mmCIF file of C-alpha atoms and ligand atoms in Angstrom:
data_model
loop_
_atom_site.group_PDB
_atom_site.id
_atom_site.type_symbol
_atom_site.label_atom_id
_atom_site.label_comp_id
_atom_site.label_asym_id
_atom_site.label_seq_id
_atom_site.Cartn_x
_atom_site.Cartn_y
_atom_site.Cartn_z
ATOM 1 C CA MET A 1 120.126 79.081 23.027
ATOM 2 C CA VAL A 2 116.889 80.975 22.804
ATOM 3 C CA ILE A 3 115.778 82.301 26.270
ATOM 4 C CA VAL A 4 112.222 83.557 26.404
ATOM 5 C CA ASP A 5 111.684 85.821 29.483
ATOM 6 C CA LYS A 6 109.067 88.432 30.480
ATOM 7 C CA SER A 7 111.845 91.088 29.244
ATOM 8 C CA GLY A 8 111.719 89.559 25.738
ATOM 9 C CA VAL A 9 113.284 86.984 23.705
ATOM 10 C CA HIS A 10 117.215 86.562 23.953
ATOM 11 C CA ARG A 11 119.652 84.737 22.095
ATOM 12 C CA LEU A 12 122.701 83.678 24.428
ATOM 13 C CA GLU A 13 125.256 81.470 24.401
ATOM 14 C CA VAL A 14 124.762 78.724 27.022
ATOM 15 C CA ARG A 15 127.190 76.020 27.920
ATOM 16 C CA CYS A 16 126.108 73.212 30.168
ATOM 17 C CA CYS A 17 128.553 71.380 32.724
ATOM 18 C CA GLU A 18 130.038 68.375 30.777
ATOM 19 C CA CYS A 19 131.940 67.159 34.014
ATOM 20 C CA PRO A 20 131.745 63.216 34.313
ATOM 21 C CA ASN A 21 129.301 63.422 37.124
ATOM 22 C CA ALA A 22 127.254 66.184 35.824
ATOM 23 C CA MET A 23 123.364 66.082 35.717
ATOM 24 C CA SER A 24 121.540 66.005 32.367
ATOM 25 C CA PRO A 25 121.169 69.191 30.616
ATOM 26 C CA ASP A 26 117.423 69.620 31.092
ATOM 27 C CA ILE A 27 118.016 69.041 34.861
ATOM 28 C CA GLN A 28 120.611 71.694 34.961
ATOM 29 C CA MET A 29 118.349 73.833 33.180
ATOM 30 C CA PHE A 30 115.699 73.376 35.898
ATOM 31 C CA ARG A 31 118.129 73.991 38.445
ATOM 32 C CA HIS A 32 118.611 77.520 37.284
ATOM 33 C CA ARG A 33 114.879 78.133 37.031
ATOM 34 C CA PHE A 34 114.654 77.518 33.323
ATOM 35 C CA PHE A 35 111.927 75.323 31.755
ATOM 36 C CA PRO A 36 113.407 73.729 28.611
ATOM 37 C CA ALA A 37 111.127 73.133 25.740
ATOM 38 C CA SER A 38 112.584 69.759 25.061
ATOM 39 C CA PHE A 39 114.496 67.685 27.049
ATOM 40 C CA ASN A 40 117.281 65.787 25.512
ATOM 41 C CA ARG A 41 119.083 68.737 23.878
ATOM 42 C CA PRO A 42 117.307 71.821 24.826
ATOM 43 C CA LYS A 43 117.613 74.577 22.720
ATOM 44 C CA THR A 44 114.868 76.962 23.929
ATOM 45 C CA VAL A 45 114.293 77.741 27.550
ATOM 46 C CA PHE A 46 111.450 79.643 29.178
ATOM 47 C CA THR A 47 112.047 81.607 32.587
ATOM 48 C CA LEU A 48 109.654 80.443 35.493
ATOM 49 C CA ASP A 49 108.100 83.988 35.976
ATOM 50 C CA LEU A 50 106.519 84.064 32.596
ATOM 51 C CA GLU A 51 102.975 83.696 33.778
ATOM 52 C CA CYS A 52 100.305 86.228 32.596
ATOM 53 C CA GLY A 53 96.610 86.024 32.231
ATOM 54 C CA THR A 54 96.316 86.581 28.459
ATOM 55 C CA SER A 55 96.322 84.169 25.463
ATOM 56 C CA ALA A 56 99.532 82.741 24.484
ATOM 57 C CA MET A 57 99.413 84.272 20.863
ATOM 58 C CA ASN A 58 98.857 87.885 22.223
ATOM 59 C CA TYR A 59 101.782 87.285 24.823
ATOM 60 C CA TYR A 60 104.190 85.916 22.491
ATOM 61 C CA SER A 61 103.703 88.732 20.072
ATOM 62 C CA LYS A 62 104.076 91.181 22.696
ATOM 63 C CA LEU A 63 107.424 89.746 23.744
ATOM 64 C CA ARG A 64 108.529 89.810 20.183
ATOM 65 C CA ARG A 65 107.765 93.612 20.213
ATOM 66 C CA MET A 66 109.335 94.244 23.338
ATOM 67 C CA THR A 67 112.313 92.506 22.065
ATOM 68 C CA SER A 68 112.530 94.551 18.817
ATOM 69 C CA SER A 69 109.961 96.987 18.202
ATOM 70 C CA MET A 70 111.387 97.753 14.657
ATOM 71 C CA PHE A 71 111.607 93.982 13.468
ATOM 72 C CA PRO A 72 109.443 91.769 15.579
ATOM 73 C CA HIS A 73 109.203 89.252 12.778
ATOM 74 C CA LEU A 74 112.991 88.580 13.120
ATOM 75 C CA VAL A 75 112.696 87.550 16.695
ATOM 76 C CA PRO A 76 112.603 83.731 16.777
ATOM 77 C CA ASP A 77 109.127 82.185 16.903
ATOM 78 C CA ARG A 78 108.570 80.152 19.764
ATOM 79 C CA TYR A 79 104.906 80.086 20.024
ATOM 80 C CA ARG A 80 104.507 76.389 19.641
ATOM 81 C CA GLU A 81 107.046 75.717 22.312
ATOM 82 C CA LEU A 82 105.440 78.265 24.480
ATOM 83 C CA MET A 83 102.119 76.382 24.255
ATOM 84 C CA ARG A 84 103.780 72.986 24.891
ATOM 85 C CA VAL A 85 105.566 74.254 27.847
ATOM 86 C CA ALA A 86 102.470 75.942 29.245
ATOM 87 C CA ARG A 87 100.653 72.700 29.116
ATOM 88 C CA GLN A 88 103.324 70.857 31.102
ATOM 89 C CA TRP A 89 103.547 73.700 33.487
ATOM 90 C CA ARG A 90 99.724 73.609 34.087
ATOM 91 C CA GLN A 91 100.130 69.975 34.724
ATOM 92 C CA LEU A 92 102.776 70.255 37.211
ATOM 93 C CA LYS A 93 101.047 72.905 39.166
ATOM 94 C CA THR A 94 97.912 70.800 39.210
ATOM 95 C CA MET A 95 99.800 67.850 40.506
ATOM 96 C CA LYS A 96 101.123 70.100 43.167
ATOM 97 C CA TRP A 97 97.773 71.547 44.376
ATOM 98 C CA HIS A 98 96.417 68.065 44.770
ATOM 99 C CA GLY A 99 99.307 66.738 46.726
ATOM 100 C CA PHE A 100 101.449 64.925 44.243
ATOM 101 C CA GLY A 101 104.350 67.332 44.444
ATOM 102 C CA HIS A 102 106.502 65.117 46.541
ATOM 103 C CA ARG A 103 105.176 61.583 46.031
ATOM 104 C CA SER A 104 106.491 59.074 43.520
ATOM 105 C CA ASP A 105 102.995 57.378 42.952
ATOM 106 C CA ASN A 106 100.729 58.637 40.216
ATOM 107 C CA PRO A 107 97.394 60.011 40.703
ATOM 108 C CA SER A 108 94.413 57.803 40.091
ATOM 109 C CA THR A 109 91.105 58.484 38.460
ATOM 110 C CA GLY A 110 89.391 61.886 39.326
ATOM 111 C CA GLU A 111 92.295 62.819 41.892
ATOM 112 C CA LEU A 112 93.315 65.941 40.046
ATOM 113 C CA ALA A 113 89.961 67.643 40.718
ATOM 114 C CA LEU A 114 88.087 68.839 43.652
ATOM 115 C CA PHE A 115 84.546 68.085 44.393
ATOM 116 C CA CYS A 116 82.048 70.354 46.266
ATOM 117 C CA PRO A 117 83.390 71.948 49.443
ATOM 118 C CA ALA A 118 79.860 72.111 50.898
ATOM 119 C CA CYS A 119 78.418 68.643 50.293
ATOM 120 C CA PRO A 120 79.130 66.297 53.307
ATOM 121 C CA GLN A 121 81.823 64.036 52.545
ATOM 122 C CA PRO A 122 82.966 61.705 55.316
ATOM 123 C CA GLY A 123 86.567 61.616 55.744
ATOM 124 C CA ILE A 124 87.125 64.862 53.996
ATOM 125 C CA ASN A 125 84.980 67.637 55.499
ATOM 126 C CA VAL A 126 82.980 65.612 57.921
ATOM 127 C CA LEU A 127 84.244 63.603 60.762
ATOM 128 C CA LEU A 128 82.438 60.360 61.683
ATOM 129 C CA SER A 129 81.799 59.954 65.352
ATOM 130 C CA GLU A 130 82.898 56.655 66.706
ATOM 131 C CA ASP A 131 79.614 54.711 66.891
ATOM 132 C CA GLU A 132 78.937 55.833 63.150
ATOM 133 C CA SER A 133 79.655 53.766 60.213
ATOM 134 C CA LEU A 134 78.715 54.293 56.641
ATOM 135 C CA ASP A 135 77.834 50.824 56.203
ATOM 136 C CA ASP A 136 75.250 50.103 58.937
ATOM 137 C CA ASP A 137 74.121 53.775 59.852
ATOM 138 C CA PRO A 138 71.079 54.804 57.779
ATOM 139 C CA SER A 139 73.315 57.840 56.676
ATOM 140 C CA TRP A 140 70.427 60.218 55.709
ATOM 141 C CA LYS A 141 72.654 62.811 57.022
ATOM 142 C CA TYR A 142 75.207 62.349 54.112
ATOM 143 C CA THR A 143 72.927 61.998 51.493
ATOM 144 C CA ARG A 144 73.842 63.867 48.481
ATOM 145 C CA SER A 145 71.917 64.597 45.377
ATOM 146 C CA PHE A 146 72.992 65.161 41.958
ATOM 147 C CA VAL A 147 71.778 66.572 38.809
ATOM 148 C CA MET A 148 72.830 65.551 35.266
ATOM 149 C CA ASP A 149 72.707 67.804 32.437
ATOM 150 C CA GLY A 150 74.669 68.568 29.179
ATOM 151 C CA ASN A 151 75.126 70.832 26.423
ATOM 152 C CA PHE A 152 74.281 69.262 23.063
ATOM 153 C CA LYS A 153 75.623 72.033 20.731
ATOM 154 C CA ALA A 154 79.226 71.854 21.992
ATOM 155 C CA GLU A 155 80.711 70.670 18.934
ATOM 156 C CA HIS A 156 84.447 69.474 18.719
ATOM 157 C CA LEU A 157 86.124 68.670 15.364
ATOM 158 C CA HIS A 158 88.580 65.654 15.051
ATOM 159 C CA PRO A 159 92.109 66.575 15.624
ATOM 160 C CA ILE A 160 94.108 66.937 12.704
ATOM 161 C CA LYS A 161 96.935 64.752 13.826
ATOM 162 C CA PRO A 162 95.612 62.415 16.254
ATOM 163 C CA PHE A 163 98.660 60.465 16.559
ATOM 164 C CA ASP A 164 100.475 63.541 17.795
ATOM 165 C CA GLU A 165 98.095 64.016 20.731
ATOM 166 C CA VAL A 166 99.539 63.387 24.059
ATOM 167 C CA TRP A 167 97.155 63.209 26.912
ATOM 168 C CA LEU A 168 98.605 64.758 30.224
ATOM 169 C CA SER A 169 95.834 63.916 32.454
ATOM 170 C CA ASP A 170 93.662 61.576 30.940
ATOM 171 C CA GLY A 171 90.913 60.622 33.375
ATOM 172 C CA LEU A 172 92.545 62.331 36.311
ATOM 173 C CA GLY A 173 90.331 65.437 36.362
ATOM 174 C CA PHE A 174 86.882 65.855 35.560
ATOM 175 C CA MET A 175 86.573 63.854 32.256
ATOM 176 C CA VAL A 176 86.169 60.267 32.189
ATOM 177 C CA GLY A 177 89.302 58.304 31.028
ATOM 178 C CA LYS A 178 89.283 57.845 27.240
ATOM 179 C CA ASP A 179 89.778 54.040 27.418
ATOM 180 C CA ARG A 180 87.145 53.409 29.847
ATOM 181 C CA TYR A 181 84.825 55.667 27.884
ATOM 182 C CA LYS A 182 85.451 53.792 24.687
ATOM 183 C CA MET A 183 84.973 50.468 26.397
ATOM 184 C CA HIS A 184 81.617 51.739 27.649
ATOM 185 C CA LEU A 185 80.577 53.238 24.233
ATOM 186 C CA ALA A 186 81.481 49.837 22.642
ATOM 187 C CA GLU A 187 79.009 48.047 24.716
ATOM 188 C CA ALA A 188 76.389 50.836 25.046
ATOM 189 C CA ALA A 189 73.159 50.446 22.969
ATOM 190 C CA ASP A 190 72.382 53.406 20.789
ATOM 191 C CA THR A 191 68.748 53.554 21.020
ATOM 192 C CA VAL A 192 66.783 56.216 18.873
ATOM 193 C CA GLU A 193 64.368 58.041 20.804
ATOM 194 C CA LYS A 194 61.123 58.659 18.729
ATOM 195 C CA SER A 195 59.208 61.458 19.466
ATOM 196 C CA SER A 196 55.408 61.656 18.741
ATOM 197 C CA CYS A 197 55.727 65.446 17.827
ATOM 198 C CA ASN A 198 56.191 65.943 14.098
ATOM 199 C CA ASN A 199 59.443 67.667 14.381
ATOM 200 C CA HIS A 200 60.726 68.078 17.891
ATOM 201 C CA ARG A 201 63.791 70.019 17.907
ATOM 202 C CA ALA A 202 65.282 68.704 21.074
ATOM 203 C CA VAL A 203 64.835 64.961 20.008
ATOM 204 C CA ASN A 204 66.130 65.433 16.548
ATOM 205 C CA GLN A 205 68.985 67.324 17.467
ATOM 206 C CA ALA A 206 70.055 64.631 20.229
ATOM 207 C CA ASN A 207 69.688 61.908 17.505
ATOM 208 C CA ALA A 208 71.485 63.595 14.697
ATOM 209 C CA ALA A 209 74.547 61.581 13.954
ATOM 210 C CA ARG A 210 77.286 64.245 13.032
ATOM 211 C CA HIS A 211 80.349 62.028 11.539
ATOM 212 C CA LYS A 212 82.519 64.906 11.042
ATOM 213 C CA LEU A 213 82.742 65.808 14.575
ATOM 214 C CA GLU A 214 84.575 64.175 17.374
ATOM 215 C CA SER A 215 81.994 65.049 19.830
ATOM 216 C CA THR A 216 78.512 66.700 19.578
ATOM 217 C CA GLY A 217 78.333 68.006 23.122
ATOM 218 C CA ILE A 218 79.525 67.476 26.780
ATOM 219 C CA GLY A 219 77.626 66.637 29.866
ATOM 220 C CA GLY A 220 78.332 65.724 33.218
ATOM 221 C CA VAL A 221 76.922 65.295 36.906
ATOM 222 C CA ALA A 222 76.906 67.981 39.409
ATOM 223 C CA CYS A 223 75.794 68.215 43.057
ATOM 224 C CA ALA A 224 72.176 69.583 42.979
ATOM 225 C CA ARG A 225 72.400 71.935 45.721
ATOM 226 C CA HIS A 226 75.527 73.913 45.073
ATOM 227 C CA GLY A 227 76.277 72.888 41.062
ATOM 228 C CA CYS A 228 79.518 71.726 41.802
ATOM 229 C CA PHE A 229 80.911 69.184 39.240
ATOM 230 C CA VAL A 230 81.894 65.731 40.143
ATOM 231 C CA PRO A 231 85.108 64.730 39.373
ATOM 232 C CA HIS A 232 85.423 61.985 36.692
ATOM 233 C CA SER A 233 81.850 62.275 35.656
ATOM 234 C CA MET A 234 81.993 64.412 32.628
ATOM 235 C CA VAL A 235 81.811 62.879 29.087
ATOM 236 C CA ASP A 236 81.933 64.087 25.296
ATOM 237 C CA PHE A 237 78.739 63.025 23.536
ATOM 238 C CA GLN A 238 79.509 60.756 20.666
ATOM 239 C CA LYS A 239 76.112 60.227 19.391
ATOM 240 C CA GLY A 240 72.821 61.289 21.008
ATOM 241 C CA GLU A 241 71.416 62.294 24.203
ATOM 242 C CA ARG A 242 69.923 58.858 25.198
ATOM 243 C CA GLN A 243 73.248 57.007 24.913
ATOM 244 C CA ALA A 244 74.931 59.986 26.584
ATOM 245 C CA THR A 245 72.563 59.885 29.804
ATOM 246 C CA SER A 246 73.220 56.072 30.393
ATOM 247 C CA THR A 247 77.167 56.954 29.827
ATOM 248 C CA ILE A 248 76.800 59.441 32.535
ATOM 249 C CA LYS A 249 75.064 57.152 34.924
ATOM 250 C CA HIS A 250 77.557 54.387 34.102
ATOM 251 C CA SER A 251 80.601 56.521 34.811
ATOM 252 C CA ARG A 252 78.812 57.702 38.038
ATOM 253 C CA VAL A 253 77.883 54.385 39.212
ATOM 254 C CA ASN A 254 81.651 53.480 38.746
ATOM 255 C CA HIS A 255 82.996 56.399 40.484
ATOM 256 C CA GLY A 256 84.250 55.361 44.059
ATOM 257 C CA SER A 257 83.461 58.453 45.930
ATOM 258 C CA LEU A 258 79.891 58.678 44.624
ATOM 259 C CA ALA A 259 79.250 54.845 45.585
ATOM 260 C CA ASP A 260 79.236 55.691 49.276
ATOM 261 C CA LYS A 261 76.019 57.130 50.801
HETATM 262 ZN ZN1 ZN B 1 131.272 70.983 35.379
HETATM 263 ZN ZN1 ZN B 2 77.602 70.586 46.725
#
């Protein structure tokens, strides 16, 4: 079995417990503070203290050189596995940070992201007094204002193997869930904005269809005063700005925490 540790990459003989009542091999690995790269018959494990603030490629080649400074290319390449495990690890951490560590229920839309700590949110950072209710009170105190903006040049290419893509937190963070967004795109009318200028760059750019790209930009909603993004309100732009704006509005109206006053 290949064990990737911060001290280097090791090849060690490992035998899992095979007693009749033994736990599955992957659980046994986790119990011993190893993160297996696959779960049925793990052949590679990562130790849990492998965090480092650099790119995975840099880090892994460093580990290879530490293992064998003369022949780093002979050290087994587990870069892909490292990337995969890092994603799962990040997902687990996010779940833990947002209070899903010991719960069996799954997070719902936008629950793996935090909204602005300074904007008043009754029940979260504001306590309502007893005679106050959000329904009948003219709650000017709790009014929030939002800004919408986007980057229309953040281009994203189509994935090479779309069927291999696994979404770990689809719609749970800042981005709108892909199925919901697709549904919205299907019914959104794509109106082309005409500019009276001869060659207005911003309008042209927003209207340009770029079929080779999965998305042509990214945009979202933020609170106007502090600039914090609103969970479950960011979208990839598929066509132009007009449609994108309506998209953001749409997702915003649908978002529960924003529907309150
Ligand atoms: Zn045993
Ligand atoms: Zn704010």
